Amino acid sequence: MRNWKLSIGILAAAIALSPGSVSAAADSHILLNYKETLLGSSQVVMGGTTLVPLQQLAQTMGYALSWNQSTKTAKLVRPGREVTVTAGVINSTIDGKASALTNAPRILKGKIYVPLVSAVSAMGGKTVYDKSSDSLNIVDELRYSVASAQGRLYWVSQKNGDVFYSASSAGKPVLIGELPFADLPYTHALEIKSVGKGIDLLLLTDNHYAMFNDFSNGYQALIQGGRILKQMDYHYSGTSYVKAPLLKTSQLYMTDGGNIQYINSDGSLGKLFDLESITGTEGNFSVEYAAEDMILVRLMTNTHLYAIHTVSGLSTNLSEALISTEDRKEWDQADGSDSFILSKMLVLKKREGNVMTFTYATLPDGKVKTVTYNVTSQ
């Protein structure tokens, strides 16, 4: 009987094959769809063939990887394709049909390595070498990302937004829905958070810098048993500046920039907060802190920070309440798109019990001031 065990993390050391002649590869780059990957730093050359860790290649191309310790065989699965390779054996299978690699996979330092070019071909991609930059690009048009939680597997195609699900490593991916995009221009990171009772929160996010602006995009889906319960997505852009570290959020939520949907500890949907209605202000809001009793949101069109009390549903404009009357003479006229201004705005530094400590700087001299806000007194 096959003993497949999910191993998206580290493959167990299996056997030691004859090492042959192995050397570290030159400092050449390995790209995926013309974006840098970590494969270049882990490649080795054996007899003129470039080998890479299979687990790392599988993750890069959006495959879930399982390992059969008794047969030293790896199974790779993603929507529409299943590949198996065996250590020491040149033959592989693609959707059950025999296929051959250029060289047999080897186990080196406890990891199974495969010949890069023929392994990419078996996995449905193409390779293009650019001599001028000494880089090899893996072209993978479907652009799947894969992640798991509690043994449940999820794939998202960043080409068309299709979401696939499998309840276990032994199951085949099943299409369960789609995210509202077509062919994302940037590679979004996929994360799955288990939130209780077989419910998972899927997060597909991208944060990047371009033309002096920071861009943040995210897609969220709450999923139970392969059924999507709710989806939300947000898209922010604003002037780039050095941001203060955000405090760790203790509350799971989803947001679209205008609403926040809390997720209860058992994975069910909690309170929904309509930010425009609560604050009386129109525009997109970013979430800077979320706890069971309090949310901090910032209006993207200026520097104003709002506290939302989750029990009462009331809000306080902290920028007005905590910045002194004298200092606000300058702040009320400040340009919210100026990076100099943004780096000095009111930000949360710590929370101890019900006391929240904030800092801001005066304009234009930049003198830092510390102020506090008591959650229970509101």
mmCIF file of C-alpha atoms in Angstrom:
data_model
loop_
_atom_site.group_PDB
_atom_site.id
_atom_site.type_symbol
_atom_site.label_atom_id
_atom_site.label_comp_id
_atom_site.label_asym_id
_atom_site.label_seq_id
_atom_site.Cartn_x
_atom_site.Cartn_y
_atom_site.Cartn_z
ATOM 1 C CA MET A 1 0.000 0.000 0.000
ATOM 2 C CA ARG A 2 1.309 3.442 -0.809
ATOM 3 C CA ASN A 3 2.146 5.576 2.161
ATOM 4 C CA TRP A 4 1.742 9.107 0.828
ATOM 5 C CA LYS A 5 2.389 11.874 3.346
ATOM 6 C CA LEU A 6 1.906 15.547 2.588
ATOM 7 C CA SER A 7 5.217 17.361 2.552
ATOM 8 C CA ILE A 8 4.869 20.927 1.313
ATOM 9 C CA GLY A 9 7.511 21.732 3.921
ATOM 10 C CA ILE A 10 10.735 19.692 4.187
ATOM 11 C CA LEU A 11 11.228 16.292 2.571
ATOM 12 C CA ALA A 12 12.500 13.611 4.936
ATOM 13 C CA ALA A 13 15.971 12.277 4.235
ATOM 14 C CA ALA A 14 15.587 9.010 2.450
ATOM 15 C CA ILE A 15 18.620 7.301 0.917
ATOM 16 C CA ALA A 16 22.161 8.205 -0.027
ATOM 17 C CA LEU A 17 22.857 7.687 -3.717
ATOM 18 C CA SER A 18 26.330 7.641 -5.202
ATOM 19 C CA PRO A 19 27.231 11.337 -5.137
ATOM 20 C CA GLY A 20 29.018 11.580 -8.483
ATOM 21 C CA SER A 21 30.655 14.893 -9.290
ATOM 22 C CA VAL A 22 28.690 17.686 -7.655
ATOM 23 C CA SER A 23 29.543 21.373 -7.594
ATOM 24 C CA ALA A 24 27.733 24.536 -6.696
ATOM 25 C CA ALA A 25 26.339 26.276 -9.748
ATOM 26 C CA ALA A 26 27.637 29.605 -10.927
ATOM 27 C CA ASP A 27 25.793 32.671 -9.760
ATOM 28 C CA SER A 28 23.143 32.394 -12.491
ATOM 29 C CA HIS A 29 19.555 33.442 -11.961
ATOM 30 C CA ILE A 30 16.495 31.215 -12.260
ATOM 31 C CA LEU A 31 13.306 33.195 -12.908
ATOM 32 C CA LEU A 32 9.621 32.311 -12.990
ATOM 33 C CA ASN A 33 7.723 34.292 -15.602
ATOM 34 C CA TYR A 34 10.623 36.779 -15.537
ATOM 35 C CA LYS A 35 10.446 37.261 -11.750
ATOM 36 C CA GLU A 36 13.349 36.278 -9.476
ATOM 37 C CA THR A 37 13.074 33.014 -7.521
ATOM 38 C CA LEU A 38 15.198 31.376 -4.800
ATOM 39 C CA LEU A 39 16.070 28.430 -7.049
ATOM 40 C CA GLY A 40 19.257 30.085 -8.269
ATOM 41 C CA SER A 41 20.850 29.996 -4.828
ATOM 42 C CA SER A 42 20.096 26.276 -4.306
ATOM 43 C CA GLN A 43 21.021 24.835 -7.710
ATOM 44 C CA VAL A 44 23.937 22.431 -8.164
ATOM 45 C CA VAL A 45 25.677 21.139 -11.288
ATOM 46 C CA MET A 46 26.286 17.412 -11.750
ATOM 47 C CA GLY A 47 27.938 16.163 -14.939
ATOM 48 C CA GLY A 48 27.025 19.376 -16.733
ATOM 49 C CA THR A 49 23.317 19.193 -15.723
ATOM 50 C CA THR A 50 21.707 21.762 -13.429
ATOM 51 C CA LEU A 51 19.775 20.157 -10.568
ATOM 52 C CA VAL A 52 17.393 21.916 -8.191
ATOM 53 C CA PRO A 53 15.513 20.792 -5.051
ATOM 54 C CA LEU A 54 12.194 19.301 -6.182
ATOM 55 C CA GLN A 55 10.279 20.626 -3.191
ATOM 56 C CA GLN A 56 11.379 24.183 -4.009
ATOM 57 C CA LEU A 57 10.609 23.795 -7.715
ATOM 58 C CA ALA A 58 7.179 22.333 -6.890
ATOM 59 C CA GLN A 59 6.297 25.266 -4.634
ATOM 60 C CA THR A 60 7.544 27.732 -7.260
ATOM 61 C CA MET A 61 5.277 26.206 -9.929
ATOM 62 C CA GLY A 62 2.262 25.752 -7.655
ATOM 63 C CA TYR A 63 2.400 21.987 -7.051
ATOM 64 C CA ALA A 64 1.516 20.139 -3.863
ATOM 65 C CA LEU A 65 4.241 17.576 -3.167
ATOM 66 C CA SER A 66 3.798 14.221 -1.425
ATOM 67 C CA TRP A 67 6.542 11.740 -0.540
ATOM 68 C CA ASN A 68 6.362 7.944 -0.422
ATOM 69 C CA GLN A 69 9.203 6.921 1.858
ATOM 70 C CA SER A 70 9.090 3.213 0.997
ATOM 71 C CA THR A 71 9.440 3.699 -2.768
ATOM 72 C CA LYS A 72 11.404 6.988 -2.641
ATOM 73 C CA THR A 73 8.815 8.494 -4.970
ATOM 74 C CA ALA A 74 7.507 12.069 -5.043
ATOM 75 C CA LYS A 75 4.026 12.861 -6.332
ATOM 76 C CA LEU A 76 3.312 16.380 -7.608
ATOM 77 C CA VAL A 77 -0.276 17.580 -8.019
ATOM 78 C CA ARG A 78 -1.902 20.740 -9.269
ATOM 79 C CA PRO A 79 -5.144 21.318 -11.203
ATOM 80 C CA GLY A 80 -5.100 19.383 -14.468
ATOM 81 C CA ARG A 81 -1.737 17.682 -13.959
ATOM 82 C CA GLU A 82 -0.118 14.971 -11.825
ATOM 83 C CA VAL A 83 3.577 14.068 -12.053
ATOM 84 C CA THR A 84 5.573 11.374 -10.226
ATOM 85 C CA VAL A 85 9.360 11.043 -10.010
ATOM 86 C CA THR A 86 11.462 8.464 -8.184
ATOM 87 C CA ALA A 87 14.935 8.891 -6.743
ATOM 88 C CA GLY A 88 17.497 7.010 -8.838
ATOM 89 C CA VAL A 89 15.037 6.329 -11.692
ATOM 90 C CA ILE A 90 15.154 8.287 -14.936
ATOM 91 C CA ASN A 91 11.538 7.430 -15.838
ATOM 92 C CA SER A 92 8.648 9.548 -14.533
ATOM 93 C CA THR A 93 4.899 9.699 -15.178
ATOM 94 C CA ILE A 94 2.709 12.565 -16.353
ATOM 95 C CA ASP A 95 -0.989 11.958 -15.700
ATOM 96 C CA GLY A 96 -0.232 8.238 -15.513
ATOM 97 C CA LYS A 97 1.693 8.097 -18.799
ATOM 98 C CA ALA A 98 5.387 7.232 -18.919
ATOM 99 C CA SER A 99 7.877 10.009 -19.563
ATOM 100 C CA ALA A 100 11.641 10.277 -19.147
ATOM 101 C CA LEU A 101 13.779 12.950 -17.504
ATOM 102 C CA THR A 102 17.242 13.741 -18.863
ATOM 103 C CA ASN A 103 18.823 12.436 -15.653
ATOM 104 C CA ALA A 104 17.616 10.421 -12.687
ATOM 105 C CA PRO A 105 16.613 12.436 -9.582
ATOM 106 C CA ARG A 106 19.126 12.234 -6.731
ATOM 107 C CA ILE A 107 18.932 12.735 -2.991
ATOM 108 C CA LEU A 108 21.576 15.197 -1.856
ATOM 109 C CA LYS A 109 21.896 16.350 1.744
ATOM 110 C CA GLY A 110 18.499 14.883 2.589
ATOM 111 C CA LYS A 111 16.621 16.548 -0.315
ATOM 112 C CA ILE A 112 15.571 15.119 -3.650
ATOM 113 C CA TYR A 113 17.056 17.038 -6.604
ATOM 114 C CA VAL A 114 15.802 16.868 -10.200
ATOM 115 C CA PRO A 115 17.244 18.011 -13.555
ATOM 116 C CA LEU A 116 15.800 21.502 -13.922
ATOM 117 C CA VAL A 117 14.955 21.738 -17.623
ATOM 118 C CA SER A 118 13.326 18.320 -18.086
ATOM 119 C CA ALA A 119 11.526 18.528 -14.724
ATOM 120 C CA VAL A 120 10.008 21.893 -15.675
ATOM 121 C CA SER A 121 8.864 20.379 -18.989
ATOM 122 C CA ALA A 122 7.256 17.434 -17.176
ATOM 123 C CA MET A 123 5.463 19.903 -14.907
ATOM 124 C CA GLY A 124 3.942 21.789 -17.840
ATOM 125 C CA GLY A 125 6.354 24.694 -18.166
ATOM 126 C CA LYS A 126 9.030 25.816 -20.619
ATOM 127 C CA THR A 127 12.557 27.122 -20.051
ATOM 128 C CA VAL A 128 14.241 29.966 -21.907
ATOM 129 C CA TYR A 129 17.930 30.764 -21.387
ATOM 130 C CA ASP A 130 19.200 34.344 -21.749
ATOM 131 C CA LYS A 131 22.969 34.235 -22.332
ATOM 132 C CA SER A 132 23.442 37.997 -21.938
ATOM 133 C CA SER A 133 22.123 37.970 -18.353
ATOM 134 C CA ASP A 134 23.099 34.362 -17.587
ATOM 135 C CA SER A 135 19.536 33.677 -16.465
ATOM 136 C CA LEU A 136 17.090 30.864 -17.096
ATOM 137 C CA ASN A 137 13.418 31.761 -17.160
ATOM 138 C CA ILE A 138 10.684 29.248 -16.358
ATOM 139 C CA VAL A 139 7.592 30.140 -18.368
ATOM 140 C CA ASP A 140 4.459 28.845 -16.636
ATOM 141 C CA GLU A 141 1.360 30.387 -18.185
ATOM 142 C CA LEU A 142 -1.169 28.984 -15.670
ATOM 143 C CA ARG A 143 0.718 30.579 -12.715
ATOM 144 C CA TYR A 144 -0.713 28.488 -9.879
ATOM 145 C CA SER A 145 0.062 29.136 -6.224
ATOM 146 C CA VAL A 146 -0.536 26.454 -3.600
ATOM 147 C CA ALA A 147 -0.944 26.489 0.192
ATOM 148 C CA SER A 148 -2.352 24.174 2.841
ATOM 149 C CA ALA A 149 -4.020 24.213 6.263
ATOM 150 C CA GLN A 150 -4.727 21.184 8.461
ATOM 151 C CA GLY A 151 -4.080 18.872 5.479
ATOM 152 C CA ARG A 152 -6.520 20.740 3.233
ATOM 153 C CA LEU A 153 -5.015 22.022 -0.024
ATOM 154 C CA TYR A 154 -5.819 25.126 -2.041
ATOM 155 C CA TRP A 155 -4.616 26.308 -5.443
ATOM 156 C CA VAL A 156 -5.224 29.712 -7.051
ATOM 157 C CA SER A 157 -4.475 30.438 -10.693
ATOM 158 C CA GLN A 158 -3.046 33.935 -10.909
ATOM 159 C CA LYS A 159 -3.870 33.813 -14.602
ATOM 160 C CA ASN A 160 -7.667 33.753 -14.211
ATOM 161 C CA GLY A 161 -8.535 33.629 -10.487
ATOM 162 C CA ASP A 162 -9.768 30.026 -10.397
ATOM 163 C CA VAL A 163 -9.731 28.528 -6.884
ATOM 164 C CA PHE A 164 -9.270 24.761 -6.459
ATOM 165 C CA TYR A 165 -9.618 22.638 -3.327
ATOM 166 C CA SER A 166 -8.718 19.168 -2.099
ATOM 167 C CA ALA A 167 -9.653 17.810 1.316
ATOM 168 C CA SER A 168 -6.409 15.804 1.495
ATOM 169 C CA SER A 169 -3.146 15.136 -0.319
ATOM 170 C CA ALA A 170 -4.705 12.011 -1.872
ATOM 171 C CA GLY A 171 -7.578 13.909 -3.509
ATOM 172 C CA LYS A 172 -7.656 15.623 -6.875
ATOM 173 C CA PRO A 173 -8.100 19.410 -7.049
ATOM 174 C CA VAL A 174 -11.731 20.457 -7.516
ATOM 175 C CA LEU A 175 -12.775 23.870 -8.843
ATOM 176 C CA ILE A 176 -14.795 25.666 -6.126
ATOM 177 C CA GLY A 177 -14.955 29.257 -7.353
ATOM 178 C CA GLU A 178 -12.992 32.183 -8.661
ATOM 179 C CA LEU A 179 -11.489 35.431 -7.439
ATOM 180 C CA PRO A 180 -12.529 38.600 -9.321
ATOM 181 C CA PHE A 181 -9.526 39.246 -11.530
ATOM 182 C CA ALA A 182 -8.013 38.279 -14.873
ATOM 183 C CA ASP A 183 -4.264 37.772 -15.310
ATOM 184 C CA LEU A 184 -2.688 39.537 -12.333
ATOM 185 C CA PRO A 185 0.275 41.704 -13.390
ATOM 186 C CA TYR A 186 2.175 40.960 -10.170
ATOM 187 C CA THR A 187 2.742 37.681 -8.363
ATOM 188 C CA HIS A 188 0.508 37.564 -5.286
ATOM 189 C CA ALA A 189 1.464 35.530 -2.216
ATOM 190 C CA LEU A 190 -1.016 32.838 -1.132
ATOM 191 C CA GLU A 191 -1.652 32.105 2.552
ATOM 192 C CA ILE A 192 -4.253 29.885 4.219
ATOM 193 C CA LYS A 193 -5.271 30.418 7.860
ATOM 194 C CA SER A 194 -7.234 27.720 9.675
ATOM 195 C CA VAL A 195 -9.887 29.463 11.783
ATOM 196 C CA GLY A 196 -11.760 26.531 13.335
ATOM 197 C CA LYS A 197 -14.318 23.814 12.569
ATOM 198 C CA GLY A 198 -12.788 23.043 9.180
ATOM 199 C CA ILE A 199 -13.071 26.675 8.059
ATOM 200 C CA ASP A 200 -10.133 28.359 6.330
ATOM 201 C CA LEU A 201 -9.395 31.945 5.370
ATOM 202 C CA LEU A 202 -7.697 32.237 1.978
ATOM 203 C CA LEU A 203 -5.514 35.336 1.518
ATOM 204 C CA LEU A 204 -3.968 36.262 -1.831
ATOM 205 C CA THR A 205 -1.954 39.469 -1.350
ATOM 206 C CA ASP A 206 0.534 41.717 -3.108
ATOM 207 C CA ASN A 207 2.378 44.786 -1.847
ATOM 208 C CA HIS A 208 4.722 46.574 -4.228
ATOM 209 C CA TYR A 209 6.345 49.909 -4.976
ATOM 210 C CA ALA A 210 6.164 51.736 -8.312
ATOM 211 C CA MET A 211 6.592 55.360 -9.414
ATOM 212 C CA PHE A 212 6.960 56.747 -5.855
ATOM 213 C CA ASN A 213 3.768 55.026 -4.734
ATOM 214 C CA ASP A 214 2.968 51.987 -2.589
ATOM 215 C CA PHE A 215 0.333 49.599 -3.912
ATOM 216 C CA SER A 216 -1.485 47.014 -1.812
ATOM 217 C CA ASN A 217 -3.959 44.499 -3.235
ATOM 218 C CA GLY A 218 -5.645 41.566 -1.588
ATOM 219 C CA TYR A 219 -8.307 38.919 -2.200
ATOM 220 C CA GLN A 220 -9.928 37.036 0.670
ATOM 221 C CA ALA A 221 -12.243 34.036 0.745
ATOM 222 C CA LEU A 222 -13.728 32.245 3.758
ATOM 223 C CA ILE A 223 -14.090 28.559 2.869
ATOM 224 C CA GLN A 224 -15.683 25.562 4.590
ATOM 225 C CA GLY A 225 -15.616 22.048 3.166
ATOM 226 C CA GLY A 226 -14.768 23.314 -0.301
ATOM 227 C CA ARG A 227 -17.605 25.879 -0.283
ATOM 228 C CA ILE A 228 -16.854 29.611 -0.383
ATOM 229 C CA LEU A 229 -18.867 31.355 2.327
ATOM 230 C CA LYS A 230 -17.802 34.929 1.565
ATOM 231 C CA GLN A 231 -15.317 36.858 -0.590
ATOM 232 C CA MET A 232 -13.895 40.385 -0.317
ATOM 233 C CA ASP A 233 -11.047 42.246 -2.024
ATOM 234 C CA TYR A 234 -9.254 45.560 -1.513
ATOM 235 C CA HIS A 235 -7.002 47.787 -3.631
ATOM 236 C CA TYR A 236 -5.012 50.643 -2.102
ATOM 237 C CA SER A 237 -2.473 53.051 -3.532
ATOM 238 C CA GLY A 238 -0.767 56.048 -1.999
ATOM 239 C CA THR A 239 2.454 58.005 -1.669
ATOM 240 C CA SER A 240 5.362 55.852 -0.522
ATOM 241 C CA TYR A 241 6.869 56.728 2.867
ATOM 242 C CA VAL A 242 8.703 55.069 5.747
ATOM 243 C CA LYS A 243 5.944 53.422 7.762
ATOM 244 C CA ALA A 244 5.932 52.759 11.490
ATOM 245 C CA PRO A 245 5.591 49.045 12.374
ATOM 246 C CA LEU A 246 1.982 48.015 12.940
ATOM 247 C CA LEU A 247 0.999 46.291 16.172
ATOM 248 C CA LYS A 248 0.068 42.636 15.882
ATOM 249 C CA THR A 249 -3.620 42.174 15.175
ATOM 250 C CA SER A 250 -5.435 39.651 17.363
ATOM 251 C CA GLN A 251 -8.707 39.604 15.424
ATOM 252 C CA LEU A 252 -9.308 37.856 12.097
ATOM 253 C CA TYR A 253 -11.249 39.923 9.587
ATOM 254 C CA MET A 254 -11.939 40.525 5.916
ATOM 255 C CA THR A 255 -12.103 43.954 4.292
ATOM 256 C CA ASP A 256 -12.812 45.665 0.983
ATOM 257 C CA GLY A 257 -11.668 49.119 2.066
ATOM 258 C CA GLY A 258 -15.205 50.262 2.841
ATOM 259 C CA ASN A 259 -16.345 47.450 5.140
ATOM 260 C CA ILE A 260 -14.802 45.154 7.722
ATOM 261 C CA GLN A 261 -16.238 41.686 8.344
ATOM 262 C CA TYR A 262 -15.115 40.083 11.617
ATOM 263 C CA ILE A 263 -14.539 36.318 11.783
ATOM 264 C CA ASN A 264 -15.480 34.612 15.031
ATOM 265 C CA SER A 265 -13.176 32.178 16.850
ATOM 266 C CA ASP A 266 -15.233 29.234 15.524
ATOM 267 C CA GLY A 267 -14.775 30.428 11.935
ATOM 268 C CA SER A 268 -18.298 31.825 11.507
ATOM 269 C CA LEU A 269 -18.950 35.324 10.215
ATOM 270 C CA GLY A 270 -19.094 37.974 12.940
ATOM 271 C CA LYS A 271 -20.054 41.646 12.924
ATOM 272 C CA LEU A 272 -19.962 43.684 9.711
ATOM 273 C CA PHE A 273 -18.799 47.303 10.037
ATOM 274 C CA ASP A 274 -19.738 49.836 7.339
ATOM 275 C CA LEU A 275 -16.850 52.295 7.720
ATOM 276 C CA GLU A 276 -18.353 55.213 5.792
ATOM 277 C CA SER A 277 -21.575 55.016 7.802
ATOM 278 C CA ILE A 278 -19.780 54.685 11.145
ATOM 279 C CA THR A 279 -17.205 57.450 10.565
ATOM 280 C CA GLY A 280 -19.451 59.745 8.516
ATOM 281 C CA THR A 281 -16.607 60.070 5.985
ATOM 282 C CA GLU A 282 -16.454 58.833 2.394
ATOM 283 C CA GLY A 283 -13.467 57.034 0.941
ATOM 284 C CA ASN A 284 -11.309 53.935 1.248
ATOM 285 C CA PHE A 285 -9.944 52.912 4.644
ATOM 286 C CA SER A 286 -6.936 50.756 5.505
ATOM 287 C CA VAL A 287 -6.984 48.674 8.685
ATOM 288 C CA GLU A 288 -4.080 49.367 11.065
ATOM 289 C CA TYR A 289 -5.206 47.393 14.128
ATOM 290 C CA ALA A 290 -8.043 45.013 14.950
ATOM 291 C CA ALA A 291 -8.987 43.478 18.304
ATOM 292 C CA GLU A 292 -12.197 42.101 19.762
ATOM 293 C CA ASP A 293 -13.173 45.503 21.185
ATOM 294 C CA MET A 294 -11.429 47.989 18.891
ATOM 295 C CA ILE A 295 -10.546 48.692 15.252
ATOM 296 C CA LEU A 296 -8.204 51.417 14.022
ATOM 297 C CA VAL A 297 -8.732 52.490 10.407
ATOM 298 C CA ARG A 298 -7.062 55.228 8.414
ATOM 299 C CA LEU A 299 -8.773 57.210 5.676
ATOM 300 C CA MET A 300 -6.605 56.817 2.571
ATOM 301 C CA THR A 301 -7.280 60.349 1.277
ATOM 302 C CA ASN A 302 -5.732 62.069 4.324
ATOM 303 C CA THR A 303 -3.924 61.259 7.566
ATOM 304 C CA HIS A 304 -6.987 60.877 9.807
ATOM 305 C CA LEU A 305 -7.041 57.843 12.083
ATOM 306 C CA TYR A 306 -10.365 56.555 13.466
ATOM 307 C CA ALA A 307 -11.085 54.296 16.423
ATOM 308 C CA ILE A 308 -14.163 52.098 16.046
ATOM 309 C CA HIS A 309 -15.615 50.579 19.220
ATOM 310 C CA THR A 310 -16.946 47.212 18.128
ATOM 311 C CA VAL A 311 -19.564 46.847 20.879
ATOM 312 C CA SER A 312 -21.271 50.215 20.375
ATOM 313 C CA GLY A 313 -20.385 50.623 16.708
ATOM 314 C CA LEU A 314 -19.379 54.246 17.403
ATOM 315 C CA SER A 315 -16.218 55.913 16.124
ATOM 316 C CA THR A 316 -13.788 58.567 17.320
ATOM 317 C CA ASN A 317 -11.583 60.650 15.035
ATOM 318 C CA LEU A 318 -8.336 60.181 16.946
ATOM 319 C CA SER A 319 -6.467 62.688 14.797
ATOM 320 C CA GLU A 320 -8.851 65.350 16.087
ATOM 321 C CA ALA A 321 -9.156 64.013 19.628
ATOM 322 C CA LEU A 322 -5.469 63.407 20.378
ATOM 323 C CA ILE A 323 -3.510 66.022 18.409
ATOM 324 C CA SER A 324 -3.471 69.234 20.434
ATOM 325 C CA THR A 325 -5.397 72.298 19.312
ATOM 326 C CA GLU A 326 -2.170 74.233 18.757
ATOM 327 C CA ASP A 327 -0.542 71.484 16.705
ATOM 328 C CA ARG A 328 -3.675 70.967 14.638
ATOM 329 C CA LYS A 329 -3.344 74.460 13.163
ATOM 330 C CA GLU A 330 -0.632 72.979 10.981
ATOM 331 C CA TRP A 331 -2.030 69.465 10.694
ATOM 332 C CA ASP A 332 -5.431 70.654 9.448
ATOM 333 C CA GLN A 333 -3.659 72.247 6.477
ATOM 334 C CA ALA A 334 -1.234 69.379 5.879
ATOM 335 C CA ASP A 335 -1.005 67.685 2.494
ATOM 336 C CA GLY A 336 -1.953 64.060 3.100
ATOM 337 C CA SER A 337 -0.025 62.965 -0.007
ATOM 338 C CA ASP A 338 3.316 64.416 1.152
ATOM 339 C CA SER A 339 5.726 61.687 2.308
ATOM 340 C CA PHE A 340 7.281 64.117 4.824
ATOM 341 C CA ILE A 341 3.860 64.615 6.408
ATOM 342 C CA LEU A 342 2.838 60.958 6.278
ATOM 343 C CA SER A 343 5.903 59.800 8.214
ATOM 344 C CA LYS A 344 4.910 62.083 11.117
ATOM 345 C CA MET A 345 1.209 61.300 11.439
ATOM 346 C CA LEU A 346 -0.564 59.801 14.443
ATOM 347 C CA VAL A 347 0.316 56.105 14.862
ATOM 348 C CA LEU A 348 -0.317 53.428 17.495
ATOM 349 C CA LYS A 349 2.864 52.431 19.360
ATOM 350 C CA LYS A 350 1.592 50.048 22.038
ATOM 351 C CA ARG A 351 -1.460 48.852 23.922
ATOM 352 C CA GLU A 352 -1.439 47.876 27.601
ATOM 353 C CA GLY A 353 -4.871 46.750 28.751
ATOM 354 C CA ASN A 354 -7.298 49.510 27.830
ATOM 355 C CA VAL A 355 -4.650 52.196 27.362
ATOM 356 C CA MET A 356 -3.465 52.788 23.797
ATOM 357 C CA THR A 357 -0.314 54.879 23.327
ATOM 358 C CA PHE A 358 0.186 56.932 20.165
ATOM 359 C CA THR A 359 2.851 59.280 18.825
ATOM 360 C CA TYR A 360 2.796 62.080 16.264
ATOM 361 C CA ALA A 361 5.203 64.854 15.268
ATOM 362 C CA THR A 362 4.591 68.578 15.156
ATOM 363 C CA LEU A 363 4.846 70.433 11.852
ATOM 364 C CA PRO A 364 7.179 71.554 10.497
ATOM 365 C CA ASP A 365 9.824 71.029 13.231
ATOM 366 C CA GLY A 366 9.123 67.289 13.741
ATOM 367 C CA LYS A 367 9.061 67.264 17.548
ATOM 368 C CA VAL A 368 7.618 63.875 18.593
ATOM 369 C CA LYS A 369 4.767 63.885 21.105
ATOM 370 C CA THR A 370 3.182 60.962 22.970
ATOM 371 C CA VAL A 371 -0.551 60.790 23.698
ATOM 372 C CA THR A 372 -2.859 58.118 25.112
ATOM 373 C CA TYR A 373 -6.406 56.938 24.515
ATOM 374 C CA ASN A 374 -8.461 54.954 27.045
ATOM 375 C CA VAL A 375 -10.708 52.419 25.338
ATOM 376 C CA THR A 376 -13.138 51.928 28.247
ATOM 377 C CA SER A 377 -13.772 55.632 28.823
ATOM 378 C CA GLN A 378 -15.412 56.049 25.459
#
